[in-house]
PDB file of C-alpha atoms in Angstrom:
ATOM      1  CA  UNK A 286       0.000   0.000   0.000  1.00 70.00           C
ATOM      2  CA  UNK A 287       1.804   3.133  -1.231  1.00 83.00           C
ATOM      3  CA  UNK A 288       1.469   6.600   0.212  1.00 90.00           C
ATOM      4  CA  UNK A 289      -0.814   8.991  -1.609  1.00 96.00           C
ATOM      5  CA  UNK A 290       0.942  11.616  -3.731  1.00 97.00           C
ATOM      6  CA  UNK A 291       0.769  15.267  -2.749  1.00 98.00           C
ATOM      7  CA  UNK A 292       2.815  18.268  -3.922  1.00 98.00           C
ATOM      8  CA  UNK A 293       5.564  19.078  -1.449  1.00 97.00           C
ATOM      9  CA  UNK A 294       4.604  22.713  -1.232  1.00 98.00           C
ATOM     10  CA  UNK A 295       2.098  25.300  -2.368  1.00 98.00           C
ATOM     11  CA  UNK A 296       1.867  28.996  -1.663  1.00 97.00           C
ATOM     12  CA  UNK A 297      -0.554  31.856  -1.994  1.00 97.00           C
ATOM     13  CA  UNK A 298      -1.167  35.398  -0.870  1.00 97.00           C
ATOM     14  CA  UNK A 299      -3.767  36.405   1.699  1.00 97.00           C
ATOM     15  CA  UNK A 300      -7.219  36.443   0.160  1.00 97.00           C
ATOM     16  CA  UNK A 301      -6.283  34.145  -2.696  1.00 97.00           C
ATOM     17  CA  UNK A 302      -7.367  30.546  -3.237  1.00 98.00           C
ATOM     18  CA  UNK A 303      -5.129  27.510  -3.404  1.00 98.00           C
ATOM     19  CA  UNK A 304      -5.724  23.861  -4.200  1.00 98.00           C
ATOM     20  CA  UNK A 305      -3.781  20.870  -2.918  1.00 98.00           C
ATOM     21  CA  UNK A 306      -4.040  17.645  -4.879  1.00 98.00           C
ATOM     22  CA  UNK A 307      -3.880  14.100  -3.561  1.00 98.00           C
ATOM     23  CA  UNK A 308      -3.416  11.291  -6.064  1.00 98.00           C
ATOM     24  CA  UNK A 309      -3.971   7.646  -5.323  1.00 96.00           C
ATOM     25  CA  UNK A 310      -5.320   4.672  -7.210  1.00 95.00           C
ATOM     26  CA  UNK A 311      -8.635   3.067  -7.996  1.00 92.00           C
ATOM     27  CA  UNK A 312      -8.058   0.883  -4.927  1.00 92.00           C
ATOM     28  CA  UNK A 313      -8.062   3.788  -2.513  1.00 93.00           C
ATOM     29  CA  UNK A 314      -8.916   7.386  -3.472  1.00 94.00           C
ATOM     30  CA  UNK A 315     -10.741   6.439  -6.649  1.00 94.00           C
ATOM     31  CA  UNK A 316     -12.623   3.516  -5.246  1.00 92.00           C
ATOM     32  CA  UNK A 317     -14.183   5.006  -2.144  1.00 94.00           C
ATOM     33  CA  UNK A 318     -15.500   8.356  -0.942  1.00 96.00           C
ATOM     34  CA  UNK A 319     -13.487   8.043   2.258  1.00 97.00           C
ATOM     35  CA  UNK A 320     -10.899  10.751   1.720  1.00 97.00           C
ATOM     36  CA  UNK A 321     -10.003  12.943   4.690  1.00 98.00           C
ATOM     37  CA  UNK A 322      -7.812  16.015   5.026  1.00 98.00           C
ATOM     38  CA  UNK A 323      -5.809  17.069   8.077  1.00 98.00           C
ATOM     39  CA  UNK A 324      -4.136  20.349   8.992  1.00 98.00           C
ATOM     40  CA  UNK A 325      -1.043  20.321  11.170  1.00 98.00           C
ATOM     41  CA  UNK A 326       0.662  23.352  12.609  1.00 98.00           C
ATOM     42  CA  UNK A 327       4.291  22.993  13.770  1.00 97.00           C
ATOM     43  CA  UNK A 328       4.580  21.066  17.002  1.00 96.00           C
ATOM     44  CA  UNK A 329       0.850  20.360  17.123  1.00 98.00           C
ATOM     45  CA  UNK A 330      -1.338  17.331  16.551  1.00 98.00           C
ATOM     46  CA  UNK A 331      -3.179  17.050  13.235  1.00 98.00           C
ATOM     47  CA  UNK A 332      -6.706  18.441  12.989  1.00 98.00           C
ATOM     48  CA  UNK A 333      -9.464  16.959  10.851  1.00 98.00           C
ATOM     49  CA  UNK A 334     -10.595  19.474   8.224  1.00 98.00           C
ATOM     50  CA  UNK A 335     -12.532  17.372   5.698  1.00 98.00           C
ATOM     51  CA  UNK A 336     -14.008  13.857   5.779  1.00 98.00           C
ATOM     52  CA  UNK A 337     -15.782  11.773   3.160  1.00 97.00           C
ATOM     53  CA  UNK A 338     -14.218  13.862   0.378  1.00 97.00           C
ATOM     54  CA  UNK A 339     -16.168  17.057   0.980  1.00 98.00           C
ATOM     55  CA  UNK A 340     -17.750  17.141   4.433  1.00 98.00           C
ATOM     56  CA  UNK A 341     -16.562  19.648   7.013  1.00 98.00           C
ATOM     57  CA  UNK A 342     -16.630  18.839  10.736  1.00 97.00           C
ATOM     58  CA  UNK A 343     -18.344  21.341  12.956  1.00 96.00           C
ATOM     59  CA  UNK A 344     -16.167  24.382  13.526  1.00 96.00           C
ATOM     60  CA  UNK A 345     -14.142  24.168  10.316  1.00 98.00           C
ATOM     61  CA  UNK A 346     -14.552  27.352   8.261  1.00 97.00           C
ATOM     62  CA  UNK A 347     -16.397  27.021   4.965  1.00 96.00           C
ATOM     63  CA  UNK A 348     -13.299  28.459   3.279  1.00 98.00           C
ATOM     64  CA  UNK A 349     -12.116  24.857   3.289  1.00 98.00           C
ATOM     65  CA  UNK A 350     -13.665  22.572   0.697  1.00 98.00           C
ATOM     66  CA  UNK A 351     -12.910  19.161  -0.745  1.00 98.00           C
ATOM     67  CA  UNK A 352     -13.623  17.375  -3.996  1.00 98.00           C
ATOM     68  CA  UNK A 353     -12.619  14.317  -5.959  1.00 98.00           C
ATOM     69  CA  UNK A 354     -12.252  13.359  -9.598  1.00 97.00           C
ATOM     70  CA  UNK A 355     -11.192   9.865 -10.483  1.00 97.00           C
ATOM     71  CA  UNK A 356      -8.146   8.892  -8.453  1.00 97.00           C
ATOM     72  CA  UNK A 357      -7.340  12.458  -7.376  1.00 98.00           C
ATOM     73  CA  UNK A 358      -8.822  14.299  -4.429  1.00 98.00           C
ATOM     74  CA  UNK A 359      -8.371  18.009  -3.838  1.00 98.00           C
ATOM     75  CA  UNK A 360      -8.484  20.421  -0.933  1.00 98.00           C
ATOM     76  CA  UNK A 361      -9.260  24.029  -1.776  1.00 98.00           C
ATOM     77  CA  UNK A 362      -8.763  26.891   0.634  1.00 98.00           C
ATOM     78  CA  UNK A 363     -10.349  30.150  -0.430  1.00 98.00           C
ATOM     79  CA  UNK A 364      -9.743  33.549   1.100  1.00 97.00           C
ATOM     80  CA  UNK A 365      -6.341  32.488   2.410  1.00 98.00           C
ATOM     81  CA  UNK A 366      -5.456  33.699   5.867  1.00 98.00           C
ATOM     82  CA  UNK A 367      -2.130  33.781   7.652  1.00 97.00           C
ATOM     83  CA  UNK A 368      -3.359  31.163  10.129  1.00 97.00           C
ATOM     84  CA  UNK A 369      -3.859  28.687   7.274  1.00 98.00           C
ATOM     85  CA  UNK A 370      -0.095  28.324   6.931  1.00 98.00           C
ATOM     86  CA  UNK A 371       0.506  24.715   7.957  1.00 98.00           C
ATOM     87  CA  UNK A 372       1.147  21.222   6.653  1.00 98.00           C
ATOM     88  CA  UNK A 373      -1.792  19.438   5.071  1.00 98.00           C
ATOM     89  CA  UNK A 374      -2.217  15.689   4.742  1.00 98.00           C
ATOM     90  CA  UNK A 375      -4.747  13.715   2.791  1.00 98.00           C
ATOM     91  CA  UNK A 376      -5.774  10.234   3.853  1.00 98.00           C
ATOM     92  CA  UNK A 377      -7.765   7.417   2.346  1.00 97.00           C
ATOM     93  CA  UNK A 378      -9.668   4.758   4.276  1.00 95.00           C
ATOM     94  CA  UNK A 379     -10.406   1.354   2.845  1.00 91.00           C
ATOM     95  CA  UNK A 380      -9.713  -1.742   4.888  1.00 86.00           C
ATOM     96  CA  UNK A 381      -6.740   0.185   6.211  1.00 92.00           C
ATOM     97  CA  UNK A 382      -5.578   3.784   6.222  1.00 96.00           C
ATOM     98  CA  UNK A 383      -2.974   5.513   4.082  1.00 97.00           C
ATOM     99  CA  UNK A 384      -1.706   9.076   4.268  1.00 98.00           C
ATOM    100  CA  UNK A 385      -0.227  11.349   1.667  1.00 98.00           C
ATOM    101  CA  UNK A 386       3.285  12.687   1.955  1.00 97.00           C
ATOM    102  CA  UNK A 387       2.051  16.076   3.118  1.00 98.00           C
ATOM    103  CA  UNK A 388       1.991  19.542   1.576  1.00 98.00           C
ATOM    104  CA  UNK A 389       3.471  22.624   3.182  1.00 98.00           C
ATOM    105  CA  UNK A 390       1.263  25.656   2.616  1.00 98.00           C
ATOM    106  CA  UNK A 391       3.005  29.011   2.779  1.00 98.00           C
ATOM    107  CA  UNK A 392       0.950  32.177   2.994  1.00 97.00           C
ATOM    108  CA  UNK A 393       3.075  34.868   1.383  1.00 94.00           C
TER     109      UNK A 393
ATOM    110  CA  UNK B 529     -15.544  16.679  25.728  1.00 96.00           C
ATOM    111  CA  UNK B 530     -13.504  13.964  24.021  1.00 97.00           C
ATOM    112  CA  UNK B 531      -9.837  13.697  24.919  1.00 98.00           C
ATOM    113  CA  UNK B 532      -7.073  11.196  24.243  1.00 98.00           C
ATOM    114  CA  UNK B 533      -3.623  11.054  25.785  1.00 98.00           C
ATOM    115  CA  UNK B 534      -0.667   8.898  24.848  1.00 98.00           C
ATOM    116  CA  UNK B 535       1.790   7.578  27.415  1.00 98.00           C
ATOM    117  CA  UNK B 536       4.854   5.394  27.361  1.00 97.00           C
ATOM    118  CA  UNK B 537       8.638   5.490  27.455  1.00 98.00           C
ATOM    119  CA  UNK B 538      10.457   8.386  25.856  1.00 98.00           C
ATOM    120  CA  UNK B 539      13.581   6.327  25.204  1.00 98.00           C
ATOM    121  CA  UNK B 540      13.920   2.697  24.127  1.00 98.00           C
ATOM    122  CA  UNK B 541      16.939   0.711  23.061  1.00 98.00           C
ATOM    123  CA  UNK B 542      17.262  -0.996  19.688  1.00 98.00           C
ATOM    124  CA  UNK B 543      15.658  -4.477  19.590  1.00 97.00           C
ATOM    125  CA  UNK B 544      13.458  -3.664  22.596  1.00 98.00           C
ATOM    126  CA  UNK B 545       9.661  -3.753  22.535  1.00 98.00           C
ATOM    127  CA  UNK B 546       7.752  -0.474  22.771  1.00 98.00           C
ATOM    128  CA  UNK B 547       4.472  -0.371  24.661  1.00 98.00           C
ATOM    129  CA  UNK B 548       2.283   2.719  24.296  1.00 98.00           C
ATOM    130  CA  UNK B 549      -1.005   3.388  26.034  1.00 98.00           C
ATOM    131  CA  UNK B 550      -3.772   5.650  24.804  1.00 98.00           C
ATOM    132  CA  UNK B 551      -6.093   6.711  27.616  1.00 98.00           C
ATOM    133  CA  UNK B 552      -9.273   8.400  26.488  1.00 98.00           C
ATOM    134  CA  UNK B 553     -12.397  10.005  27.890  1.00 98.00           C
ATOM    135  CA  UNK B 554     -15.658  11.379  26.555  1.00 97.00           C
ATOM    136  CA  UNK B 555     -16.569   8.341  24.481  1.00 97.00           C
ATOM    137  CA  UNK B 556     -16.845   4.587  24.819  1.00 96.00           C
ATOM    138  CA  UNK B 557     -15.017   1.996  22.789  1.00 96.00           C
ATOM    139  CA  UNK B 558     -18.044  -0.243  23.152  1.00 95.00           C
ATOM    140  CA  UNK B 559     -20.180   2.074  21.017  1.00 95.00           C
ATOM    141  CA  UNK B 560     -20.966   0.756  17.550  1.00 96.00           C
ATOM    142  CA  UNK B 561     -18.720   2.240  14.863  1.00 95.00           C
ATOM    143  CA  UNK B 562     -16.147   3.756  17.188  1.00 97.00           C
ATOM    144  CA  UNK B 563     -12.471   2.967  16.867  1.00 97.00           C
ATOM    145  CA  UNK B 564      -9.057   4.175  18.017  1.00 98.00           C
ATOM    146  CA  UNK B 565      -6.064   4.360  15.744  1.00 98.00           C
ATOM    147  CA  UNK B 566      -2.318   4.895  16.146  1.00 98.00           C
ATOM    148  CA  UNK B 567      -0.332   7.125  13.832  1.00 98.00           C
ATOM    149  CA  UNK B 568       3.326   8.142  14.001  1.00 98.00           C
ATOM    150  CA  UNK B 569       5.419  10.949  12.568  1.00 98.00           C
ATOM    151  CA  UNK B 570       9.225  10.835  12.391  1.00 98.00           C
ATOM    152  CA  UNK B 571      10.903  14.203  12.899  1.00 97.00           C
ATOM    153  CA  UNK B 572      10.302  16.392   9.859  1.00 97.00           C
ATOM    154  CA  UNK B 573       8.468  13.650   7.990  1.00 97.00           C
ATOM    155  CA  UNK B 574       4.935  12.672   7.067  1.00 97.00           C
ATOM    156  CA  UNK B 575       2.242  10.967   9.065  1.00 98.00           C
ATOM    157  CA  UNK B 576       2.215   7.167   8.940  1.00 98.00           C
ATOM    158  CA  UNK B 577      -0.757   5.078  10.001  1.00 98.00           C
ATOM    159  CA  UNK B 578       0.116   2.088  12.184  1.00 98.00           C
ATOM    160  CA  UNK B 579      -2.970   0.292  13.468  1.00 98.00           C
ATOM    161  CA  UNK B 580      -6.549   0.652  14.594  1.00 98.00           C
ATOM    162  CA  UNK B 581      -9.027  -1.244  16.732  1.00 98.00           C
ATOM    163  CA  UNK B 582     -12.795  -1.059  16.604  1.00 97.00           C
ATOM    164  CA  UNK B 583     -15.523  -1.352  19.203  1.00 97.00           C
ATOM    165  CA  UNK B 584     -16.124  -4.967  18.166  1.00 96.00           C
ATOM    166  CA  UNK B 585     -12.400  -5.855  18.516  1.00 97.00           C
ATOM    167  CA  UNK B 586     -11.851  -5.740  14.749  1.00 96.00           C
ATOM    168  CA  UNK B 587      -8.148  -4.959  14.338  1.00 97.00           C
ATOM    169  CA  UNK B 588      -6.332  -3.536  11.322  1.00 97.00           C
ATOM    170  CA  UNK B 589      -2.595  -3.112  10.811  1.00 97.00           C
ATOM    171  CA  UNK B 590      -0.296  -1.330   8.414  1.00 97.00           C
ATOM    172  CA  UNK B 591       0.810  -4.014   5.943  1.00 95.00           C
ATOM    173  CA  UNK B 592       4.443  -2.894   6.168  1.00 95.00           C
ATOM    174  CA  UNK B 593       4.547  -3.135   9.981  1.00 97.00           C
ATOM    175  CA  UNK B 594       1.995  -5.840  10.658  1.00 97.00           C
ATOM    176  CA  UNK B 595       4.519  -8.405  11.862  1.00 98.00           C
ATOM    177  CA  UNK B 596       5.764  -6.056  14.589  1.00 98.00           C
ATOM    178  CA  UNK B 597       2.501  -4.574  15.867  1.00 98.00           C
ATOM    179  CA  UNK B 598      -0.178  -5.660  18.305  1.00 98.00           C
ATOM    180  CA  UNK B 599      -3.140  -3.502  19.288  1.00 98.00           C
ATOM    181  CA  UNK B 600      -5.500  -4.289  22.160  1.00 98.00           C
ATOM    182  CA  UNK B 601      -8.202  -2.505  24.086  1.00 97.00           C
ATOM    183  CA  UNK B 602      -9.441  -2.431  27.656  1.00 97.00           C
ATOM    184  CA  UNK B 603     -12.926  -0.999  27.455  1.00 95.00           C
ATOM    185  CA  UNK B 604     -13.369  -0.862  31.216  1.00 94.00           C
ATOM    186  CA  UNK B 605     -10.247   1.273  31.596  1.00 97.00           C
ATOM    187  CA  UNK B 606     -10.870   3.356  28.446  1.00 97.00           C
ATOM    188  CA  UNK B 607      -7.466   2.412  27.127  1.00 98.00           C
ATOM    189  CA  UNK B 608      -5.926   1.161  23.896  1.00 98.00           C
ATOM    190  CA  UNK B 609      -2.445  -0.348  23.968  1.00 98.00           C
ATOM    191  CA  UNK B 610      -0.039  -0.620  21.045  1.00 98.00           C
ATOM    192  CA  UNK B 611       3.063  -2.775  21.185  1.00 98.00           C
ATOM    193  CA  UNK B 612       5.808  -2.623  18.599  1.00 98.00           C
ATOM    194  CA  UNK B 613       8.587  -5.189  18.692  1.00 98.00           C
ATOM    195  CA  UNK B 614      12.189  -5.026  17.575  1.00 98.00           C
ATOM    196  CA  UNK B 615      12.518  -1.254  17.753  1.00 98.00           C
ATOM    197  CA  UNK B 616      15.074   0.449  15.527  1.00 98.00           C
ATOM    198  CA  UNK B 617      16.389   4.024  15.372  1.00 98.00           C
ATOM    199  CA  UNK B 618      14.204   4.597  12.282  1.00 98.00           C
ATOM    200  CA  UNK B 619      11.182   4.135  14.569  1.00 98.00           C
ATOM    201  CA  UNK B 620      12.071   7.365  16.351  1.00 98.00           C
ATOM    202  CA  UNK B 621       8.935   9.460  16.040  1.00 98.00           C
ATOM    203  CA  UNK B 622       6.034  11.182  17.705  1.00 98.00           C
ATOM    204  CA  UNK B 623       3.279   8.636  18.224  1.00 98.00           C
ATOM    205  CA  UNK B 624      -0.347   9.765  18.206  1.00 98.00           C
ATOM    206  CA  UNK B 625      -3.606   8.046  18.988  1.00 98.00           C
ATOM    207  CA  UNK B 626      -6.876   9.278  17.518  1.00 98.00           C
ATOM    208  CA  UNK B 627     -10.582   8.494  17.682  1.00 98.00           C
ATOM    209  CA  UNK B 628     -12.475   7.534  14.575  1.00 97.00           C
ATOM    210  CA  UNK B 629     -15.932   6.405  13.538  1.00 94.00           C
ATOM    211  CA  UNK B 630     -16.825   4.256  10.592  1.00 93.00           C
ATOM    212  CA  UNK B 631     -19.486   1.877   9.411  1.00 90.00           C
ATOM    213  CA  UNK B 632     -20.713   0.060   6.354  1.00 89.00           C
ATOM    214  CA  UNK B 633     -21.342   3.235   4.405  1.00 92.00           C
ATOM    215  CA  UNK B 634     -19.599   5.998   6.307  1.00 93.00           C
ATOM    216  CA  UNK B 635     -16.226   7.104   7.600  1.00 93.00           C
ATOM    217  CA  UNK B 636     -16.040  10.246   9.650  1.00 95.00           C
ATOM    218  CA  UNK B 637     -12.266  10.446   9.796  1.00 96.00           C
ATOM    219  CA  UNK B 638      -9.982  10.720  12.807  1.00 97.00           C
ATOM    220  CA  UNK B 639     -11.806  13.549  14.499  1.00 97.00           C
ATOM    221  CA  UNK B 640      -9.973  13.873  17.802  1.00 98.00           C
ATOM    222  CA  UNK B 641      -6.253  13.361  18.341  1.00 98.00           C
ATOM    223  CA  UNK B 642      -4.063  13.074  21.373  1.00 98.00           C
ATOM    224  CA  UNK B 643      -1.169  15.471  21.876  1.00 98.00           C
ATOM    225  CA  UNK B 644       1.356  12.829  20.872  1.00 98.00           C
ATOM    226  CA  UNK B 645       4.263  11.260  22.699  1.00 98.00           C
ATOM    227  CA  UNK B 646       7.838  11.351  21.472  1.00 98.00           C
ATOM    228  CA  UNK B 647       9.777   8.112  21.374  1.00 98.00           C
ATOM    229  CA  UNK B 648      13.498   7.999  20.687  1.00 98.00           C
ATOM    230  CA  UNK B 649      15.216   4.747  19.811  1.00 98.00           C
ATOM    231  CA  UNK B 650      18.878   4.823  20.741  1.00 97.00           C
ATOM    232  CA  UNK B 651      21.418   2.738  22.561  1.00 96.00           C
TER     233      UNK B 651
END
């Protein structure tokens, strides 16, 4: 079971929108709508931001949205804010769990 | 309020067995659909899923580490224990436990995480 593929880094200016991709296979991302996204600030535990591809837990701003097309899932953050600067990880759940390699978001 | 907290040794020697305990509150591991998972993160690296256990004692393991891992639960104590055998310096990481919920047609993700515990493997 290989890790999901994410870009190492993305960046954007405050107020802009960015998208982070997460590519897997038909056996994980493409086969099930069980993609989650996690935000992790330095030295902190990860925080669930999106589950089941596009659902937001209570308390997560609607600036965060998720989608999926084929074997690639995406996390979009609109109206970037300085506090969004963090590492982001995608994850797929099937009979087991696999994470992506993580993407560092820099807010310029 | 749901909380989880990891505990265990901060330093282990190579070849030793690591035992980590996740003590939680605010939910029951006897509730249908609920599970607890373990995830680790080496310094500066990505998250890696290790194992999870469900309310019905269904256990899942990372294929790459399956031979070294054992996960158990003590519902009465609200604890989940992970053991990892034959520790190596590459196992140096922060180890997290997290709560999750899933069923036949849903998966709500790992919605609450512990603060993590750092384990260093060195002689």
